[in-house]
Amino acid sequence: MWQENTDPFGTAFTVSVDYKTTTTGISAYDRATTIKALVDPEAKPEDFFKPGHCFPLVAKDGGVLERNGHTEASVTLARLAGEAEVAYICEILKEDGHMARRPELEEIAKEYDLPYFTISELQEYCRSFASSRSEFVNLPTDYGDFEIKDYGNGNLVIKKGEIAKNETVMLRIHSKCLTGDVFGSKRCDCGHQLHQAMRRIEEKGSGLILYLNQEGRGIGLTNKLRAYALQDQGHDTYDANLLLGFAPDERKYDVAAKMIKDLGIKQVQLLTNNPDKIKQLEEAGVEITDRLPLEMAATAEDRRYLETKRDRFKHMLVSL
C-alpha cells in the first residue's frame, strides 16, 4: 500500500479484502459474504485474503461535521439510527457506465420510492440537532471566566465575553490533544498553546476557542500512541504518520469554518502558526484579518518536535 494517501477527495482507503470462504471474491454473493464478515466483531485479520474486492474505508470521528464525504454520511446515519457505526456504500451507474449524478439519482429515487437527501442536508440536521441540545454554560478556569457549549461529535465552543456579529473576533482553533491538554505531556506544545490562547483571550476581554475532535493531527489517540512508539525509535512526527499509512497531517478545518458561520462571525484574528490552517479556512470562506503568532519557548523534550513543525510542516516559528 502507498504510505501517503494522494486521493483527491481524501478518502481513507485501507487494504482491500475478500473473506476466506469466497471463491474469486468478485461476485455479488462473494462480496456480500465479505461485507457480512467485515462487520462481525469476532472477525480477525487472518479471516480475510488480501488484496481482495471489497475496500474498507475509515470515517472521521466527527462524521459529516468533520468531513463532507459519503463515508462519513453513511456512518453518521448508522449513528443516528442507534446502530453499530458501520455501513456499506456503493456507487450507482447509468446505463452507459458513467456514475449517476444528482439528476439521475433523483429520478431513481422517485421510480423506486426511495428516501433521498443530500450530504449538506444531513450536515444541517446534525448541526441543528447539536445546537438544540446544548447551550452555553459557565466555565470558570485558572485563566478567567469563560462559557462552553457542545457543538456535537466531540467539538466544543469556548467563549469569552459577548461576541458582536460585526466584530473582528480573536480566535483559536485547537485540535484535541489528550496527552498535552490534560496530562501536560512535554512531547508537544499543544497544552501550552491552549492555555496561552486562553490567557490572551482573557486579556482582550472577548474571543473564541473552537476545540476540535481531531486527536493526534486527525489520526486518533490509539494511532498517536503508535506514532509515539515510532518516534521513540528515532522517527520524527512527520515520518511516523507516514509509516502508519497516514498523511503527515490528517486534520480538516471545514467543520471549524461551519462553526464560525453558525456563530455569525464575519472576521477573525487567528491565533496560529500553521499555514495549512490559514489556507483551509480562507478556502472555506473565512476572512482572516490578522495572524497572531502563538509560540512557546522550546524545551529539551519538545525541541525536536518544534523543529519538525517548522522545517517539515512549515509552521511559522521564528523563536527556535
Short mmCIF file of C-alpha atoms in Angstrom, two decimals:
data_model
loop_
_atom_site.label_atom_id
_atom_site.label_comp_id
_atom_site.label_asym_id
_atom_site.label_seq_id
_atom_site.Cartn_x
_atom_site.Cartn_y
_atom_site.Cartn_z
CA MET A 1 0.00 0.00 0.00
CA TRP A 2 1.12 3.56 -0.68
CA GLN A 3 2.27 5.29 2.51
CA GLU A 4 0.73 8.70 1.80
CA ASN A 5 -2.87 8.96 0.65
CA THR A 6 -2.98 11.12 -2.50
CA ASP A 7 -6.66 10.51 -3.27
CA PRO A 8 -8.00 13.96 -4.31
CA PHE A 9 -11.01 13.61 -2.01
CA GLY A 10 -9.02 12.37 0.98
CA THR A 11 -10.94 9.08 1.07
CA ALA A 12 -9.36 6.90 3.76
CA PHE A 13 -8.88 3.65 1.83
CA THR A 14 -7.36 0.67 3.63
CA VAL A 15 -6.27 -2.78 2.41
CA SER A 16 -8.82 -4.45 0.11
CA VAL A 17 -10.07 -7.86 1.28
CA ASP A 18 -12.10 -10.99 0.48
CA TYR A 19 -13.49 -13.33 3.13
CA LYS A 20 -11.66 -16.65 3.35
CA THR A 21 -14.68 -18.77 2.28
CA THR A 22 -15.21 -16.93 -1.01
CA THR A 23 -14.07 -18.16 -4.43
CA THR A 24 -12.83 -15.39 -6.72
CA GLY A 25 -14.37 -12.76 -4.45
CA ILE A 26 -15.73 -10.74 -7.36
CA SER A 27 -19.36 -11.94 -7.49
CA ALA A 28 -22.17 -10.14 -5.70
CA TYR A 29 -22.59 -13.21 -3.47
CA ASP A 30 -18.89 -13.26 -2.53
CA ARG A 31 -18.87 -9.54 -1.85
CA ALA A 32 -21.96 -9.83 0.36
CA THR A 33 -20.24 -12.63 2.27
CA THR A 34 -17.16 -10.47 2.77
CA ILE A 35 -19.22 -7.48 3.91
CA LYS A 36 -21.07 -9.59 6.49
CA ALA A 37 -17.74 -10.86 7.80
CA LEU A 38 -16.26 -7.36 7.98
CA VAL A 39 -19.00 -6.16 10.34
CA ASP A 40 -18.67 -9.23 12.60
CA PRO A 41 -17.00 -8.04 15.83
CA GLU A 42 -15.44 -11.50 16.21
CA ALA A 43 -13.69 -11.37 12.82
CA LYS A 44 -9.89 -11.44 12.79
CA PRO A 45 -7.38 -10.16 10.21
CA GLU A 46 -6.43 -13.71 9.28
CA ASP A 47 -10.05 -14.38 8.22
CA PHE A 48 -9.52 -12.33 5.06
CA PHE A 49 -7.49 -12.66 1.86
CA LYS A 50 -5.55 -9.51 0.94
CA PRO A 51 -5.86 -7.86 -1.53
CA GLY A 52 -9.48 -8.50 -2.43
CA HIS A 53 -12.57 -6.95 -3.98
CA CYS A 54 -14.05 -5.04 -1.01
CA PHE A 55 -12.43 -1.79 0.06
CA PRO A 56 -12.83 -0.88 3.75
CA LEU A 57 -12.88 2.87 4.40
CA VAL A 58 -12.29 4.76 7.64
CA ALA A 59 -14.73 7.52 8.57
CA LYS A 60 -13.67 10.60 10.52
CA ASP A 61 -14.81 10.52 14.15
CA GLY A 62 -16.77 13.74 13.68
CA GLY A 63 -18.84 12.31 10.83
CA VAL A 64 -20.24 14.72 8.26
CA LEU A 65 -19.46 17.67 10.54
CA GLU A 66 -15.77 16.85 10.13
CA ARG A 67 -15.61 15.65 6.51
CA ASN A 68 -18.00 16.19 3.62
CA GLY A 69 -17.89 12.60 2.36
CA HIS A 70 -20.07 9.58 1.58
CA THR A 71 -18.07 7.51 4.07
CA GLU A 72 -18.91 9.89 6.91
CA ALA A 73 -22.52 10.28 5.75
CA SER A 74 -23.17 6.54 5.89
CA VAL A 75 -21.62 6.17 9.35
CA THR A 76 -23.46 9.25 10.61
CA LEU A 77 -26.76 7.70 9.50
CA ALA A 78 -25.92 4.49 11.35
CA ARG A 79 -25.02 6.51 14.45
CA LEU A 80 -28.27 8.49 14.31
CA ALA A 81 -30.21 5.23 13.98
CA GLY A 82 -28.57 3.92 17.14
CA GLU A 83 -26.90 1.07 15.28
CA ALA A 84 -23.27 -0.03 15.11
CA GLU A 85 -21.26 2.66 13.33
CA VAL A 86 -20.62 0.68 10.17
CA ALA A 87 -22.19 0.87 6.72
CA TYR A 88 -21.86 -0.43 3.15
CA ILE A 89 -21.78 2.10 0.32
CA CYS A 90 -21.55 1.77 -3.45
CA GLU A 91 -21.87 3.99 -6.49
CA ILE A 92 -24.90 3.83 -8.79
CA LEU A 93 -24.09 3.68 -12.50
CA LYS A 94 -26.05 4.85 -15.51
CA GLU A 95 -26.68 2.50 -18.43
CA ASP A 96 -23.67 3.94 -20.28
CA GLY A 97 -21.37 3.03 -17.38
CA HIS A 98 -20.83 6.56 -16.08
CA MET A 99 -21.62 7.35 -12.47
CA ALA A 100 -25.13 8.63 -11.83
CA ARG A 101 -25.22 12.23 -10.60
CA ARG A 102 -27.90 14.12 -8.70
CA PRO A 103 -30.48 14.45 -11.52
CA GLU A 104 -30.30 10.71 -12.30
CA LEU A 105 -30.35 9.78 -8.61
CA GLU A 106 -33.45 11.89 -8.03
CA GLU A 107 -35.20 10.03 -10.85
CA ILE A 108 -34.15 6.64 -9.48
CA ALA A 109 -35.41 7.63 -6.02
CA LYS A 110 -38.79 8.64 -7.47
CA GLU A 111 -39.09 5.50 -9.59
CA TYR A 112 -38.43 3.11 -6.71
CA ASP A 113 -39.93 5.25 -3.91
CA LEU A 114 -36.60 5.58 -2.09
CA PRO A 115 -35.73 8.22 0.52
CA TYR A 116 -33.44 10.85 -0.98
CA PHE A 117 -31.40 13.61 0.64
CA THR A 118 -28.01 15.25 0.25
CA ILE A 119 -24.95 15.29 2.49
CA SER A 120 -25.43 19.03 3.02
CA GLU A 121 -28.96 18.38 4.31
CA LEU A 122 -27.59 15.74 6.69
CA GLN A 123 -24.97 18.22 7.89
CA GLU A 124 -27.63 20.85 8.54
CA TYR A 125 -29.66 18.32 10.53
CA CYS A 126 -26.64 17.32 12.62
CA ARG A 127 -25.75 20.95 13.32
CA SER A 128 -29.30 21.84 14.34
CA PHE A 129 -29.52 18.71 16.47
CA ALA A 130 -26.25 19.56 18.22
CA SER A 131 -27.25 23.18 18.77
CA SER A 132 -30.68 22.29 20.11
CA ARG A 133 -29.35 20.01 22.82
CA SER A 134 -26.69 22.32 24.23
CA GLU A 135 -26.50 25.91 25.42
CA PHE A 136 -23.55 27.90 26.68
CA VAL A 137 -22.79 27.19 30.35
CA ASN A 138 -20.35 28.86 32.71
CA LEU A 139 -16.76 27.62 32.72
CA PRO A 140 -14.63 29.27 35.45
CA THR A 141 -10.94 28.50 34.86
CA ASP A 142 -7.48 29.43 36.12
CA TYR A 143 -7.29 31.87 33.20
CA GLY A 144 -10.62 33.61 33.72
CA ASP A 145 -14.34 33.01 33.38
CA PHE A 146 -15.44 31.51 30.07
CA GLU A 147 -18.54 29.81 28.68
CA ILE A 148 -18.60 26.44 26.92
CA LYS A 149 -21.03 24.78 24.51
CA ASP A 150 -21.17 21.33 22.93
CA TYR A 151 -21.27 21.54 19.14
CA GLY A 152 -21.66 17.79 18.64
CA ASN A 153 -19.30 14.96 17.72
CA GLY A 154 -16.82 15.98 20.40
CA ASN A 155 -16.38 19.54 19.09
CA LEU A 156 -16.68 22.41 21.59
CA VAL A 157 -17.05 26.19 21.50
CA ILE A 158 -15.39 28.10 24.36
CA LYS A 159 -16.40 31.75 24.56
CA LYS A 160 -15.23 34.78 26.49
CA GLY A 161 -17.47 37.83 26.67
CA GLU A 162 -20.15 38.94 24.26
CA ILE A 163 -19.34 38.42 20.59
CA ALA A 164 -20.85 41.10 18.36
CA LYS A 165 -21.57 39.89 14.83
CA ASN A 166 -19.84 42.89 13.24
CA GLU A 167 -16.77 42.50 15.46
CA THR A 168 -13.40 41.04 14.44
CA VAL A 169 -13.04 38.13 16.86
CA MET A 170 -9.83 36.78 18.39
CA LEU A 171 -9.99 33.07 17.61
CA ARG A 172 -8.01 29.97 18.43
CA ILE A 173 -8.84 26.74 16.60
CA HIS A 174 -7.33 24.00 18.73
CA SER A 175 -7.27 20.31 17.82
CA LYS A 176 -7.74 17.96 20.75
CA CYS A 177 -4.57 16.61 22.37
CA LEU A 178 -5.42 14.50 25.41
CA THR A 179 -1.81 13.91 26.37
CA GLY A 180 -0.84 17.57 26.17
CA ASP A 181 -4.08 19.36 27.12
CA VAL A 182 -4.98 17.11 30.07
CA PHE A 183 -1.85 15.30 31.23
CA GLY A 184 0.66 18.05 30.50
CA SER A 185 2.83 15.99 28.15
CA LYS A 186 6.16 17.60 27.33
CA ARG A 187 6.39 15.83 23.96
CA CYS A 188 4.43 18.66 22.28
CA ASP A 189 3.43 22.28 22.80
CA CYS A 190 -0.32 21.67 22.47
CA GLY A 191 -1.30 22.20 26.09
CA HIS A 192 0.87 25.31 26.35
CA GLN A 193 -0.72 26.76 23.20
CA LEU A 194 -4.24 26.13 24.51
CA HIS A 195 -3.54 27.76 27.86
CA GLN A 196 -1.70 30.70 26.28
CA ALA A 197 -4.65 31.26 23.94
CA MET A 198 -6.99 31.35 26.94
CA ARG A 199 -4.74 33.90 28.66
CA ARG A 200 -4.64 36.15 25.60
CA ILE A 201 -8.39 35.98 25.06
CA GLU A 202 -8.89 36.79 28.75
CA GLU A 203 -6.57 39.80 28.41
CA LYS A 204 -8.52 41.05 25.38
CA GLY A 205 -11.81 40.57 27.18
CA SER A 206 -13.52 38.57 24.43
CA GLY A 207 -12.81 35.81 21.96
CA LEU A 208 -13.43 32.22 21.00
CA ILE A 209 -11.73 28.84 21.10
CA LEU A 210 -13.04 26.13 18.78
CA TYR A 211 -11.90 22.85 20.30
CA LEU A 212 -11.98 20.24 17.53
CA ASN A 213 -12.12 16.48 18.00
CA GLN A 214 -9.03 15.84 15.85
CA GLU A 215 -6.76 13.96 18.25
CA GLY A 216 -3.25 13.26 17.02
CA ARG A 217 -3.46 15.57 13.98
CA GLY A 218 -6.55 13.63 12.92
CA ILE A 219 -5.34 10.03 13.36
CA GLY A 220 -6.90 9.39 16.78
CA LEU A 221 -5.42 8.62 20.18
CA THR A 222 -4.51 4.97 19.55
CA ASN A 223 -2.62 5.77 16.37
CA LYS A 224 -0.98 8.77 18.02
CA LEU A 225 0.45 6.49 20.69
CA ARG A 226 1.66 4.16 17.94
CA ALA A 227 3.31 7.17 16.33
CA TYR A 228 4.94 7.99 19.67
CA ALA A 229 6.44 4.49 19.69
CA LEU A 230 7.95 5.14 16.25
CA GLN A 231 9.27 8.49 17.44
CA ASP A 232 10.95 6.72 20.35
CA GLN A 233 12.76 4.64 17.71
CA GLY A 234 14.14 7.81 16.09
CA HIS A 235 11.50 8.84 13.54
CA ASP A 236 10.14 12.37 13.63
CA THR A 237 6.42 13.12 13.94
CA TYR A 238 6.09 13.67 10.17
CA ASP A 239 7.59 10.32 9.15
CA ALA A 240 5.86 8.42 11.96
CA ASN A 241 2.48 9.24 10.44
CA LEU A 242 3.65 8.15 7.00
CA LEU A 243 4.92 4.84 8.38
CA LEU A 244 1.47 4.22 9.86
CA GLY A 245 -0.15 4.84 6.47
CA PHE A 246 -1.47 8.33 7.19
CA ALA A 247 -0.77 11.73 5.73
CA PRO A 248 1.60 13.78 7.91
CA ASP A 249 -1.41 15.90 8.94
CA GLU A 250 -4.93 14.48 8.53
CA ARG A 251 -6.75 17.46 10.02
CA LYS A 252 -9.52 19.27 8.15
CA TYR A 253 -10.98 22.61 9.13
CA ASP A 254 -14.25 22.65 7.21
CA VAL A 255 -16.14 21.90 10.44
CA ALA A 256 -14.43 24.92 12.05
CA ALA A 257 -15.49 27.10 9.11
CA LYS A 258 -19.08 25.90 9.54
CA MET A 259 -18.94 26.64 13.28
CA ILE A 260 -17.68 30.16 12.55
CA LYS A 261 -20.52 30.70 10.08
CA ASP A 262 -23.12 29.32 12.51
CA LEU A 263 -21.87 31.70 15.21
CA GLY A 264 -22.40 34.64 12.85
CA ILE A 265 -18.75 35.68 12.81
CA LYS A 266 -17.57 37.67 9.78
CA GLN A 267 -13.87 38.33 10.51
CA VAL A 268 -11.28 36.74 12.80
CA GLN A 269 -7.84 37.38 14.22
CA LEU A 270 -6.41 33.87 14.18
CA LEU A 271 -4.05 32.61 16.88
CA THR A 272 -1.90 30.16 14.91
CA ASN A 273 1.50 29.33 13.46
CA ASN A 274 0.07 26.86 10.95
CA PRO A 275 -0.10 27.99 7.28
CA ASP A 276 -2.25 25.00 6.28
CA LYS A 277 -4.91 26.00 8.80
CA ILE A 278 -4.96 29.51 7.34
CA LYS A 279 -5.17 28.16 3.77
CA GLN A 280 -8.03 25.76 4.52
CA LEU A 281 -10.05 28.37 6.40
CA GLU A 282 -9.64 31.01 3.70
CA GLU A 283 -10.63 28.48 1.03
CA ALA A 284 -13.76 27.79 3.11
CA GLY A 285 -14.64 31.49 3.08
CA VAL A 286 -13.35 32.62 6.48
CA GLU A 287 -11.94 36.16 6.43
CA ILE A 288 -8.73 36.31 8.47
CA THR A 289 -7.71 39.91 9.13
CA ASP A 290 -4.61 39.09 11.19
CA ARG A 291 -2.46 36.12 12.11
CA LEU A 292 -1.42 36.26 15.75
CA PRO A 293 1.67 34.12 16.49
CA LEU A 294 1.37 31.59 19.31
CA GLU A 295 4.92 30.50 20.10
CA MET A 296 6.26 28.84 23.24
CA ALA A 297 9.87 28.61 24.36
CA ALA A 298 11.33 25.27 23.29
CA THR A 299 12.27 22.74 25.96
CA ALA A 300 14.67 19.81 25.85
CA GLU A 301 11.68 17.48 25.46
CA ASP A 302 9.84 19.25 22.64
CA ARG A 303 12.63 20.96 20.69
CA ARG A 304 12.86 18.25 18.01
CA TYR A 305 9.08 18.23 17.67
CA LEU A 306 9.00 22.00 17.18
CA GLU A 307 11.86 21.88 14.69
CA THR A 308 9.91 19.29 12.69
CA LYS A 309 6.85 21.55 12.73
CA ARG A 310 8.99 24.42 11.45
CA ASP A 311 11.07 22.53 8.87
CA ARG A 312 8.65 19.92 7.52
CA PHE A 313 5.17 21.30 8.25
CA LYS A 314 6.35 24.86 7.51
CA HIS A 315 4.89 26.28 10.71
CA MET A 316 5.84 29.92 11.21
CA LEU A 317 8.13 29.53 14.22
CA VAL A 318 10.81 32.21 14.46
CA SER A 319 11.99 31.85 18.05
CA LEU A 320 13.69 28.44 17.72
#
